[in-house]
């Protein structure tokens, strides 16, 4: 249980096992169901939820997040010649000290982004799009955008955009399953391209 990164942490472990030859394939399954009202009541009383029920990701009108449900699965296996790489490399890192649950550590995020690029053997310019965590909170989104800008902004130059979006803007925050929802969205976009 790594909170909002739980699905991606499971995916990382499965991908590491497949790439390392520990197994021929792995299934990363993420489920987030809201079967009890207590977490919603707690998030509402803490002022974390959007009053209008919308995640306004990377938007000046951001006022909290909307809780949602999700179920998703990805099958990881050794790729055959000619197949696109869905998970070329991944990294997991503890966020370290931060002010609160909704206050991410920008420095830790920058280190994680750089480690992920290194593991995937990618240059900054080879990354065309990112599905951000983007909960639609006035503190979290600017911190995440700042980390992305620090890693991707300086090396890109003029005219080479980094497309940034977040599945949460369309479907809400599915918490433990949210990372996989974003990855499945990107996978679908790549298939359609």
Tab-separated table of N, CA, C and O in Angstrom, residues 186-193:
chain	number	residue	atom	x	y	z
A	186	UNK	N	-2.781	6.503	-21.407
A	186	UNK	CA	-1.664	6.728	-22.331
A	186	UNK	C	-1.517	5.577	-23.314
A	186	UNK	O	-1.262	5.790	-24.497
A	187	UNK	N	-1.684	4.351	-22.824
A	187	UNK	CA	-1.585	3.176	-23.692
A	187	UNK	C	-2.637	3.262	-24.798
A	187	UNK	O	-2.354	2.995	-25.970
A	188	UNK	N	-3.836	3.661	-24.445
A	188	UNK	CA	-4.912	3.793	-25.430
A	188	UNK	C	-4.595	4.879	-26.457
A	188	UNK	O	-4.823	4.708	-27.657
A	189	UNK	N	-4.047	5.990	-25.983
A	189	UNK	CA	-3.674	7.072	-26.895
A	189	UNK	C	-2.596	6.605	-27.871
A	189	UNK	O	-2.626	6.946	-29.051
A	190	UNK	N	-1.632	5.832	-27.390
A	190	UNK	CA	-0.563	5.325	-28.262
A	190	UNK	C	-1.113	4.340	-29.289
A	190	UNK	O	-0.667	4.324	-30.428
A	191	UNK	N	-2.076	3.508	-28.883
A	191	UNK	CA	-2.687	2.572	-29.826
A	191	UNK	C	-3.447	3.304	-30.930
A	191	UNK	O	-3.434	2.898	-32.087
A	192	UNK	N	-4.090	4.413	-30.555
A	192	UNK	CA	-4.891	5.177	-31.519
A	192	UNK	C	-4.038	6.057	-32.431
A	192	UNK	O	-4.512	6.517	-33.461
A	193	UNK	N	-2.797	6.300	-32.021
A	193	UNK	CA	-1.919	7.216	-32.794
A	193	UNK	C	-1.421	6.569	-34.074
A	193	UNK	O	-1.354	5.440	-34.293
